[in-house]
Amino acid sequence: MKFRNVDKRRLVLVICAVIMMGLALSFLNRTNLGTDPCTMFNLGMSRHLGISLGTWQALFNSFLFIFVFIFAKEQIGWGTLANMFLVGYFVDFFTWIWNRVLPADFFTTLPVRIAVLIPSVALFILTAALYM
């Protein structure tokens, strides 16, 4: 595992990237035009089970973590843990904020949804690259 000699600058960048991924995914979720395949699966499962995205993602990733630990533990680092256990909760947090700040009918028209979609995808791509 990659936990010794932690580069604090890289750790801060990873946490910032995970927070911004959560922000981008919360907007992508609100536009109802789709997200990345992994998040879409997790959103569907969390809705089906009636639990928050963050909780479902933490449970599911805990299960996956067992296999990663057995077969590729040298690949595990702080970024792995941050992505596995924090992104979903940040999506939940930002969605909670948008539900209180933005009007309920804000995302109903297609031009608004597309106007939000484009920068959200760009932000998600940028933060995913930063994370990696």
PDB file of C-alpha atoms in Angstrom:
ATOM      1  CA  MET A   1       0.000   0.000   0.000  1.00  0.00           C
ATOM      2  CA  LYS A   2       1.086   3.546  -0.730  1.00  0.00           C
ATOM      3  CA  PHE A   3       0.674   5.177   2.673  1.00  0.00           C
ATOM      4  CA  ARG A   4       4.263   5.841   3.681  1.00  0.00           C
ATOM      5  CA  ASN A   5       5.903   9.160   2.904  1.00  0.00           C
ATOM      6  CA  VAL A   6       2.653  10.901   2.057  1.00  0.00           C
ATOM      7  CA  ASP A   7       3.110  13.857  -0.240  1.00  0.00           C
ATOM      8  CA  LYS A   8       0.790  16.371   1.446  1.00  0.00           C
ATOM      9  CA  ARG A   9       0.456  18.468  -1.715  1.00  0.00           C
ATOM     10  CA  ARG A  10      -0.752  15.471  -3.708  1.00  0.00           C
ATOM     11  CA  LEU A  11      -3.128  14.464  -0.914  1.00  0.00           C
ATOM     12  CA  VAL A  12      -4.672  17.955  -0.885  1.00  0.00           C
ATOM     13  CA  LEU A  13      -5.047  17.817  -4.678  1.00  0.00           C
ATOM     14  CA  VAL A  14      -6.755  14.414  -4.463  1.00  0.00           C
ATOM     15  CA  ILE A  15      -9.207  15.628  -1.804  1.00  0.00           C
ATOM     16  CA  CYS A  16      -9.964  18.791  -3.806  1.00  0.00           C
ATOM     17  CA  ALA A  17     -10.494  16.687  -6.933  1.00  0.00           C
ATOM     18  CA  VAL A  18     -12.854  14.341  -5.101  1.00  0.00           C
ATOM     19  CA  ILE A  19     -14.859  17.286  -3.762  1.00  0.00           C
ATOM     20  CA  MET A  20     -15.088  18.827  -7.228  1.00  0.00           C
ATOM     21  CA  MET A  21     -16.064  15.443  -8.729  1.00  0.00           C
ATOM     22  CA  GLY A  22     -18.913  15.347  -6.243  1.00  0.00           C
ATOM     23  CA  LEU A  23     -19.930  18.857  -7.301  1.00  0.00           C
ATOM     24  CA  ALA A  24     -19.867  17.979 -11.012  1.00  0.00           C
ATOM     25  CA  LEU A  25     -21.731  14.708 -10.485  1.00  0.00           C
ATOM     26  CA  SER A  26     -24.407  16.435  -8.410  1.00  0.00           C
ATOM     27  CA  PHE A  27     -25.103  18.769 -11.333  1.00  0.00           C
ATOM     28  CA  LEU A  28     -24.985  15.918 -13.854  1.00  0.00           C
ATOM     29  CA  ASN A  29     -27.461  14.012 -11.717  1.00  0.00           C
ATOM     30  CA  ARG A  30     -29.793  17.028 -11.483  1.00  0.00           C
ATOM     31  CA  THR A  31     -29.818  17.591 -15.255  1.00  0.00           C
ATOM     32  CA  ASN A  32     -31.178  14.061 -15.644  1.00  0.00           C
ATOM     33  CA  LEU A  33     -29.112  13.604 -18.811  1.00  0.00           C
ATOM     34  CA  GLY A  34     -26.856  10.874 -17.401  1.00  0.00           C
ATOM     35  CA  THR A  35     -23.556  10.529 -15.592  1.00  0.00           C
ATOM     36  CA  ASP A  36     -20.607   8.210 -15.951  1.00  0.00           C
ATOM     37  CA  PRO A  37     -21.524   4.478 -16.015  1.00  0.00           C
ATOM     38  CA  CYS A  38     -20.254   3.694 -12.511  1.00  0.00           C
ATOM     39  CA  THR A  39     -22.159   6.576 -10.916  1.00  0.00           C
ATOM     40  CA  MET A  40     -25.281   5.732 -12.919  1.00  0.00           C
ATOM     41  CA  PHE A  41     -25.160   2.163 -11.578  1.00  0.00           C
ATOM     42  CA  ASN A  42     -24.658   3.438  -8.041  1.00  0.00           C
ATOM     43  CA  LEU A  43     -27.486   5.981  -8.381  1.00  0.00           C
ATOM     44  CA  GLY A  44     -29.839   3.292  -9.629  1.00  0.00           C
ATOM     45  CA  MET A  45     -28.946   0.896  -6.834  1.00  0.00           C
ATOM     46  CA  SER A  46     -29.199   3.562  -4.138  1.00  0.00           C
ATOM     47  CA  ARG A  47     -32.641   4.609  -5.382  1.00  0.00           C
ATOM     48  CA  HIS A  48     -33.764   0.986  -5.652  1.00  0.00           C
ATOM     49  CA  LEU A  49     -32.597   0.261  -2.089  1.00  0.00           C
ATOM     50  CA  GLY A  50     -33.879   3.565  -0.701  1.00  0.00           C
ATOM     51  CA  ILE A  51     -30.526   4.686   0.726  1.00  0.00           C
ATOM     52  CA  SER A  52     -28.289   7.638  -0.071  1.00  0.00           C
ATOM     53  CA  LEU A  53     -25.780   7.445  -2.899  1.00  0.00           C
ATOM     54  CA  GLY A  54     -22.895   7.940  -0.482  1.00  0.00           C
ATOM     55  CA  THR A  55     -24.005   5.106   1.775  1.00  0.00           C
ATOM     56  CA  TRP A  56     -24.597   2.696  -1.114  1.00  0.00           C
ATOM     57  CA  GLN A  57     -21.288   3.610  -2.740  1.00  0.00           C
ATOM     58  CA  ALA A  58     -19.415   3.092   0.544  1.00  0.00           C
ATOM     59  CA  LEU A  59     -21.065  -0.318   1.036  1.00  0.00           C
ATOM     60  CA  PHE A  60     -20.466  -1.453  -2.533  1.00  0.00           C
ATOM     61  CA  ASN A  61     -16.893  -0.173  -2.614  1.00  0.00           C
ATOM     62  CA  SER A  62     -16.174  -1.889   0.709  1.00  0.00           C
ATOM     63  CA  PHE A  63     -17.113  -5.151  -0.977  1.00  0.00           C
ATOM     64  CA  LEU A  64     -14.896  -4.345  -3.988  1.00  0.00           C
ATOM     65  CA  PHE A  65     -12.084  -3.238  -1.682  1.00  0.00           C
ATOM     66  CA  ILE A  66     -11.764  -6.789  -0.387  1.00  0.00           C
ATOM     67  CA  PHE A  67     -10.817  -8.012  -3.866  1.00  0.00           C
ATOM     68  CA  VAL A  68      -8.504  -5.083  -4.518  1.00  0.00           C
ATOM     69  CA  PHE A  69      -6.785  -5.753  -1.204  1.00  0.00           C
ATOM     70  CA  ILE A  70      -6.334  -9.445  -2.041  1.00  0.00           C
ATOM     71  CA  PHE A  71      -5.219  -9.097  -5.651  1.00  0.00           C
ATOM     72  CA  ALA A  72      -3.693  -5.626  -6.007  1.00  0.00           C
ATOM     73  CA  LYS A  73      -2.946  -4.140  -2.603  1.00  0.00           C
ATOM     74  CA  GLU A  74       0.084  -2.317  -4.007  1.00  0.00           C
ATOM     75  CA  GLN A  75      -2.349  -0.143  -6.005  1.00  0.00           C
ATOM     76  CA  ILE A  76      -4.165   1.100  -2.898  1.00  0.00           C
ATOM     77  CA  GLY A  77      -3.387   4.643  -1.833  1.00  0.00           C
ATOM     78  CA  TRP A  78      -5.092   7.661  -0.295  1.00  0.00           C
ATOM     79  CA  GLY A  79      -6.644   8.520  -3.647  1.00  0.00           C
ATOM     80  CA  THR A  80      -8.199   5.074  -3.888  1.00  0.00           C
ATOM     81  CA  LEU A  81      -9.816   5.437  -0.488  1.00  0.00           C
ATOM     82  CA  ALA A  82     -10.950   9.022  -1.115  1.00  0.00           C
ATOM     83  CA  ASN A  83     -12.559   8.091  -4.409  1.00  0.00           C
ATOM     84  CA  MET A  84     -14.179   4.930  -3.058  1.00  0.00           C
ATOM     85  CA  PHE A  85     -15.653   6.444   0.088  1.00  0.00           C
ATOM     86  CA  LEU A  86     -16.046  10.215  -0.356  1.00  0.00           C
ATOM     87  CA  VAL A  87     -17.342  10.984  -3.858  1.00  0.00           C
ATOM     88  CA  GLY A  88     -20.842   9.639  -3.157  1.00  0.00           C
ATOM     89  CA  TYR A  89     -21.156  11.599   0.061  1.00  0.00           C
ATOM     90  CA  PHE A  90     -20.036  14.797  -1.682  1.00  0.00           C
ATOM     91  CA  VAL A  91     -22.659  14.190  -4.393  1.00  0.00           C
ATOM     92  CA  ASP A  92     -25.255  13.803  -1.621  1.00  0.00           C
ATOM     93  CA  PHE A  93     -24.021  16.981   0.074  1.00  0.00           C
ATOM     94  CA  PHE A  94     -24.074  19.148  -3.059  1.00  0.00           C
ATOM     95  CA  THR A  95     -27.445  17.718  -4.127  1.00  0.00           C
ATOM     96  CA  TRP A  96     -28.793  18.661  -0.698  1.00  0.00           C
ATOM     97  CA  ILE A  97     -27.501  22.217  -1.212  1.00  0.00           C
ATOM     98  CA  TRP A  98     -29.017  22.520  -4.722  1.00  0.00           C
ATOM     99  CA  ASN A  99     -32.374  21.266  -3.431  1.00  0.00           C
ATOM    100  CA  ARG A 100     -32.420  24.150  -0.954  1.00  0.00           C
ATOM    101  CA  VAL A 101     -30.881  26.911  -3.044  1.00  0.00           C
ATOM    102  CA  LEU A 102     -32.226  26.389  -6.563  1.00  0.00           C
ATOM    103  CA  PRO A 103     -35.919  26.568  -7.476  1.00  0.00           C
ATOM    104  CA  ALA A 104     -37.610  23.170  -7.889  1.00  0.00           C
ATOM    105  CA  ASP A 105     -38.281  23.812 -11.582  1.00  0.00           C
ATOM    106  CA  PHE A 106     -34.753  25.072 -12.358  1.00  0.00           C
ATOM    107  CA  PHE A 107     -33.704  21.962 -14.330  1.00  0.00           C
ATOM    108  CA  THR A 108     -36.945  21.461 -16.284  1.00  0.00           C
ATOM    109  CA  THR A 109     -36.118  23.150 -19.584  1.00  0.00           C
ATOM    110  CA  LEU A 110     -33.736  21.530 -22.042  1.00  0.00           C
ATOM    111  CA  PRO A 111     -31.648  24.684 -22.711  1.00  0.00           C
ATOM    112  CA  VAL A 112     -30.924  25.059 -18.977  1.00  0.00           C
ATOM    113  CA  ARG A 113     -30.131  21.366 -18.638  1.00  0.00           C
ATOM    114  CA  ILE A 114     -27.699  21.523 -21.582  1.00  0.00           C
ATOM    115  CA  ALA A 115     -26.168  24.770 -20.277  1.00  0.00           C
ATOM    116  CA  VAL A 116     -25.474  23.006 -16.964  1.00  0.00           C
ATOM    117  CA  LEU A 117     -24.438  19.719 -18.603  1.00  0.00           C
ATOM    118  CA  ILE A 118     -21.547  21.086 -20.656  1.00  0.00           C
ATOM    119  CA  PRO A 119     -19.538  22.764 -17.858  1.00  0.00           C
ATOM    120  CA  SER A 120     -20.392  19.878 -15.506  1.00  0.00           C
ATOM    121  CA  VAL A 121     -18.908  17.325 -17.910  1.00  0.00           C
ATOM    122  CA  ALA A 122     -15.854  19.533 -18.394  1.00  0.00           C
ATOM    123  CA  LEU A 123     -15.425  19.887 -14.625  1.00  0.00           C
ATOM    124  CA  PHE A 124     -15.844  16.142 -14.101  1.00  0.00           C
ATOM    125  CA  ILE A 125     -13.230  15.349 -16.772  1.00  0.00           C
ATOM    126  CA  LEU A 126     -10.786  17.904 -15.353  1.00  0.00           C
ATOM    127  CA  THR A 127     -11.178  16.677 -11.783  1.00  0.00           C
ATOM    128  CA  ALA A 128     -10.988  13.012 -12.804  1.00  0.00           C
ATOM    129  CA  ALA A 129      -7.710  13.785 -14.575  1.00  0.00           C
ATOM    130  CA  LEU A 130      -6.478  15.709 -11.526  1.00  0.00           C
ATOM    131  CA  TYR A 131      -7.426  12.813  -9.268  1.00  0.00           C
ATOM    132  CA  MET A 132      -5.606  10.289 -11.426  1.00  0.00           C
TER     133      MET A 132
END
